[in-house]
């Protein structure tokens, strides 16, 4: 670990501690809030530790032709912007990051937005954005000499953790809410050799329990309360700025669950601004499912000064979270960039997901809240047609194939949920049809399904 270049700063009381002094649940000993990783040398203009913006852009271009694992990783190629390790050659990497930025042409046309993109983080090694955070925090776990790591998860964190733990040669423990995660994700945790405990509680209960467990045993906590996770998860912000030739889009739309990701992206853009890599920050908006919307309620009812946990219900199981740990950090990202916090219904999520599928991309349900949210923001006049918008698609379509199949078979949503949207849904549905094994029957099926 590089204890000289970084320290942890509490977002509640501002207390600063060395990384080695963090409690095992990553809560401040003074006030119980979470920490940010901070690089004190960056605030000294002209100081040796402060990355030089021009030089860094040049180095990043050079690294594109490198065959070294740390240069091929979309996280560690930005290592000057997350100098947490002593030796980057020891990073635990699966060549995460470097995810594609796709033009969403159909949705752009339908919404009359000139520039609409999807940053598809589902194209990471284990199929979700969690890999970018996991490479960072798992490298820290290894550097500290831990033999066992653990997380509570709605599925994707556990898949990523299990994979990176296996690569690092560490044991991993997964706590998941029984029956409430998608099978694809559970299968990954099993495949990668994690000890997987299905608990009769929700995600929030799993995280509460794990915070107690890590106080009693030498197990490294890898949920996004671990500030090193967010150091990895901020790097897609760098990739986006780089893809726009170090300008930034006007608006970034992110799904909100435990609220680590929106916080991390906010940190990434904030740091680029401070270092002179970009000239401004994009608006960052967070979209939650209407049945799991504690942050939306916090903005609506308490001006985001406090948050009351809710009992969460949504078929977008990845974001079925009622008591998000990083909510204060997410509020900071939304408020400092002038973004919004909004929620969308189950039908809106399902329709948006099918539309992203129809663009040839696909994503998991939690990711589709971004397009559903954009539609709302556009309808309310909060996004103008000339703006450049990036949707963060957080997970791969195959993570939750059951959801997709249920939608196309008409078995996903109830009648009440679809009232007034029947035609829209019918136009998107593509159920598999049973036909005779003859050319005539197959061609008839093709004609019958012409869009
Ligand atoms: N999208 C997907 C696909 C997710 O898996 C998650 C979170 C989110 C969005 C929300 O991100 O929590 O940073 O606000 N999944 C976690 C997990 C909680 O355990 O896999 P967030």
CSV table of N, CA and C in Angstrom, one decimal, residues 40-103:
chain,number,residue,atom,x,y,z
A,40,UNK,N,-3.4,14.2,-0.6
A,40,UNK,CA,-3.1,15.5,-0.1
A,40,UNK,C,-2.1,16.3,-1.1
A,41,UNK,N,-1.3,15.5,-1.8
A,41,UNK,CA,-0.3,16.2,-2.6
A,41,UNK,C,-0.9,16.9,-3.8
A,42,UNK,N,-2.2,16.5,-4.2
A,42,UNK,CA,-2.8,17.1,-5.4
A,42,UNK,C,-3.2,18.6,-5.2
A,43,UNK,N,-3.3,19.0,-3.9
A,43,UNK,CA,-3.8,20.3,-3.7
A,43,UNK,C,-2.6,21.3,-3.7
A,44,UNK,N,-1.3,20.8,-3.8
A,44,UNK,CA,-0.2,21.7,-3.9
A,44,UNK,C,0.1,21.9,-5.4
A,45,UNK,N,-0.3,23.1,-5.9
A,45,UNK,CA,-0.1,23.3,-7.4
A,45,UNK,C,1.4,23.3,-7.6
A,46,UNK,N,1.8,22.6,-8.7
A,46,UNK,CA,3.2,22.5,-9.0
A,46,UNK,C,4.0,21.5,-8.2
A,47,UNK,N,3.3,20.9,-7.2
A,47,UNK,CA,3.9,19.9,-6.3
A,47,UNK,C,4.2,18.6,-7.1
A,48,UNK,N,5.2,17.9,-6.6
A,48,UNK,CA,5.7,16.7,-7.3
A,48,UNK,C,4.6,15.6,-7.4
A,49,UNK,N,3.8,15.5,-6.3
A,49,UNK,CA,2.8,14.5,-6.3
A,49,UNK,C,1.5,14.8,-7.2
A,50,UNK,N,1.4,16.0,-7.7
A,50,UNK,CA,0.2,16.4,-8.4
A,50,UNK,C,0.4,16.0,-9.9
A,51,UNK,N,-0.5,15.1,-10.4
A,51,UNK,CA,-0.3,14.7,-11.8
A,51,UNK,C,-0.4,15.9,-12.7
A,52,UNK,N,0.4,15.9,-13.7
A,52,UNK,CA,0.4,17.0,-14.7
A,52,UNK,C,-0.6,16.6,-15.8
A,53,UNK,N,-1.6,17.5,-16.0
A,53,UNK,CA,-2.7,17.1,-16.9
A,53,UNK,C,-2.2,16.8,-18.3
A,54,UNK,N,-1.3,17.7,-18.9
A,54,UNK,CA,-0.9,17.5,-20.3
A,54,UNK,C,0.0,16.2,-20.4
A,55,UNK,N,0.9,16.0,-19.4
A,55,UNK,CA,1.7,14.8,-19.4
A,55,UNK,C,0.9,13.6,-19.3
A,56,UNK,N,-0.1,13.6,-18.4
A,56,UNK,CA,-0.9,12.4,-18.2
A,56,UNK,C,-1.7,12.0,-19.5
A,57,UNK,N,-2.2,13.0,-20.2
A,57,UNK,CA,-3.0,12.7,-21.4
A,57,UNK,C,-2.0,12.0,-22.4
A,58,UNK,N,-0.8,12.5,-22.5
A,58,UNK,CA,0.2,11.9,-23.4
A,58,UNK,C,0.5,10.4,-23.0
A,59,UNK,N,0.7,10.2,-21.7
A,59,UNK,CA,1.1,8.9,-21.2
A,59,UNK,C,-0.1,7.9,-21.5
A,60,UNK,N,-1.3,8.4,-21.2
A,60,UNK,CA,-2.5,7.5,-21.4
A,60,UNK,C,-2.6,7.1,-22.9
A,61,UNK,N,-2.2,8.0,-23.8
A,61,UNK,CA,-2.2,7.6,-25.2
A,61,UNK,C,-1.2,6.6,-25.5
A,62,UNK,N,0.0,6.8,-24.9
A,62,UNK,CA,1.1,5.8,-25.1
A,62,UNK,C,0.8,4.4,-24.6
A,63,UNK,N,0.1,4.4,-23.5
A,63,UNK,CA,-0.3,3.1,-22.9
A,63,UNK,C,-1.2,2.2,-23.8
A,64,UNK,N,-1.8,2.8,-24.7
A,64,UNK,CA,-2.7,2.1,-25.6
A,64,UNK,C,-2.0,1.0,-26.3
A,65,UNK,N,-0.7,1.2,-26.6
A,65,UNK,CA,0.0,0.1,-27.4
A,65,UNK,C,0.8,-0.8,-26.5
A,66,UNK,N,0.6,-0.7,-25.2
A,66,UNK,CA,1.4,-1.5,-24.2
A,66,UNK,C,0.8,-2.9,-24.1
A,67,UNK,N,1.6,-3.9,-23.9
A,67,UNK,CA,1.2,-5.3,-23.6
A,67,UNK,C,1.1,-5.6,-22.2
A,68,UNK,N,1.5,-4.7,-21.3
A,68,UNK,CA,1.5,-5.0,-19.8
A,68,UNK,C,0.0,-5.0,-19.3
A,69,UNK,N,-0.2,-5.9,-18.4
A,69,UNK,CA,-1.5,-6.0,-17.8
A,69,UNK,C,-2.0,-4.7,-17.2
A,70,UNK,N,-1.2,-4.1,-16.4
A,70,UNK,CA,-1.6,-2.8,-15.8
A,70,UNK,C,-1.9,-1.7,-16.8
A,71,UNK,N,-1.3,-1.8,-17.9
A,71,UNK,CA,-1.7,-0.8,-18.9
A,71,UNK,C,-2.9,-1.2,-19.7
A,72,UNK,N,-3.2,-2.5,-19.8
A,72,UNK,CA,-4.4,-2.9,-20.5
A,72,UNK,C,-5.6,-2.8,-19.7
A,73,UNK,N,-5.4,-2.7,-18.3
A,73,UNK,CA,-6.6,-2.6,-17.5
A,73,UNK,C,-7.1,-1.2,-17.6
A,74,UNK,N,-8.4,-1.0,-17.8
A,74,UNK,CA,-9.1,0.3,-17.9
A,74,UNK,C,-9.1,1.0,-16.5
A,75,UNK,N,-8.7,0.4,-15.5
A,75,UNK,CA,-8.5,1.0,-14.2
A,75,UNK,C,-7.1,1.5,-14.0
A,76,UNK,N,-6.2,0.5,-14.1
A,76,UNK,CA,-4.8,0.8,-13.7
A,76,UNK,C,-4.0,1.6,-14.8
A,77,UNK,N,-4.6,1.7,-16.0
A,77,UNK,CA,-3.9,2.6,-16.9
A,77,UNK,C,-4.0,4.1,-16.4
A,78,UNK,N,-5.0,4.3,-15.5
A,78,UNK,CA,-5.1,5.6,-14.9
A,78,UNK,C,-4.5,5.7,-13.6
A,79,UNK,N,-3.4,4.9,-13.3
A,79,UNK,CA,-2.9,4.7,-12.0
A,79,UNK,C,-2.4,6.0,-11.3
A,80,UNK,N,-2.0,7.0,-12.1
A,80,UNK,CA,-1.6,8.2,-11.4
A,80,UNK,C,-2.7,8.9,-10.7
A,81,UNK,N,-4.0,8.5,-11.1
A,81,UNK,CA,-5.2,9.1,-10.5
A,81,UNK,C,-5.7,8.3,-9.4
A,82,UNK,N,-5.1,7.1,-9.1
A,82,UNK,CA,-5.5,6.4,-7.9
A,82,UNK,C,-4.2,5.7,-7.4
A,83,UNK,N,-3.3,6.6,-6.9
A,83,UNK,CA,-2.0,6.0,-6.4
A,83,UNK,C,-2.1,5.4,-5.0
A,84,UNK,N,-2.8,4.3,-4.9
A,84,UNK,CA,-3.0,3.7,-3.6
A,84,UNK,C,-2.1,2.5,-3.4
A,85,UNK,N,-1.5,2.0,-4.4
A,85,UNK,CA,-0.6,0.8,-4.3
A,85,UNK,C,0.9,1.2,-4.4
A,86,UNK,N,1.7,0.5,-3.7
A,86,UNK,CA,3.2,0.7,-3.8
A,86,UNK,C,3.7,0.1,-5.1
A,87,UNK,N,3.1,-1.0,-5.5
A,87,UNK,CA,3.6,-1.7,-6.7
A,87,UNK,C,2.4,-2.1,-7.5
A,88,UNK,N,2.2,-1.3,-8.6
A,88,UNK,CA,1.0,-1.6,-9.4
A,88,UNK,C,1.1,-2.9,-10.2
A,89,UNK,N,2.3,-3.5,-10.3
A,89,UNK,CA,2.5,-4.8,-10.9
A,89,UNK,C,1.8,-5.9,-10.1
A,90,UNK,N,1.5,-5.6,-8.8
A,90,UNK,CA,0.8,-6.6,-7.9
A,90,UNK,C,-0.7,-6.4,-8.0
A,91,UNK,N,-1.2,-5.5,-8.8
A,91,UNK,CA,-2.7,-5.3,-8.9
A,91,UNK,C,-3.3,-6.6,-9.4
A,92,UNK,N,-4.5,-6.9,-8.8
A,92,UNK,CA,-5.3,-8.1,-9.2
A,92,UNK,C,-6.2,-7.6,-10.3
A,93,UNK,N,-5.9,-8.0,-11.5
A,93,UNK,CA,-6.7,-7.5,-12.7
A,93,UNK,C,-7.1,-8.6,-13.6
A,94,UNK,N,-8.3,-8.3,-14.1
A,94,UNK,CA,-8.9,-9.2,-15.2
A,94,UNK,C,-9.0,-8.4,-16.5
A,95,UNK,N,-8.2,-7.3,-16.6
A,95,UNK,CA,-8.3,-6.3,-17.8
A,95,UNK,C,-9.7,-5.7,-17.8
A,96,UNK,N,-10.2,-5.3,-16.6
A,96,UNK,CA,-11.5,-4.6,-16.5
A,96,UNK,C,-11.5,-3.2,-17.2
A,97,UNK,N,-12.6,-2.7,-17.3
A,97,UNK,CA,-12.7,-1.3,-17.8
A,97,UNK,C,-12.6,-1.3,-19.3
A,98,UNK,N,-12.2,-0.1,-19.9
A,98,UNK,CA,-12.2,0.1,-21.3
A,98,UNK,C,-13.5,-0.4,-22.0
A,99,UNK,N,-14.6,0.0,-21.3
A,99,UNK,CA,-15.9,-0.5,-21.9
A,99,UNK,C,-16.3,0.4,-23.0
A,100,UNK,N,-17.1,-0.1,-23.9
A,100,UNK,CA,-17.5,0.7,-25.1
A,100,UNK,C,-18.5,1.8,-24.7
A,101,UNK,N,-18.4,2.8,-25.5
A,101,UNK,CA,-19.4,3.9,-25.5
A,101,UNK,C,-20.2,3.8,-26.8
A,102,UNK,N,-21.4,3.4,-26.7
A,102,UNK,CA,-22.2,3.2,-27.9
A,102,UNK,C,-23.2,4.4,-28.2
A,103,UNK,N,-23.4,4.7,-29.4
A,103,UNK,CA,-24.4,5.7,-29.8
A,103,UNK,C,-25.8,5.0,-29.7
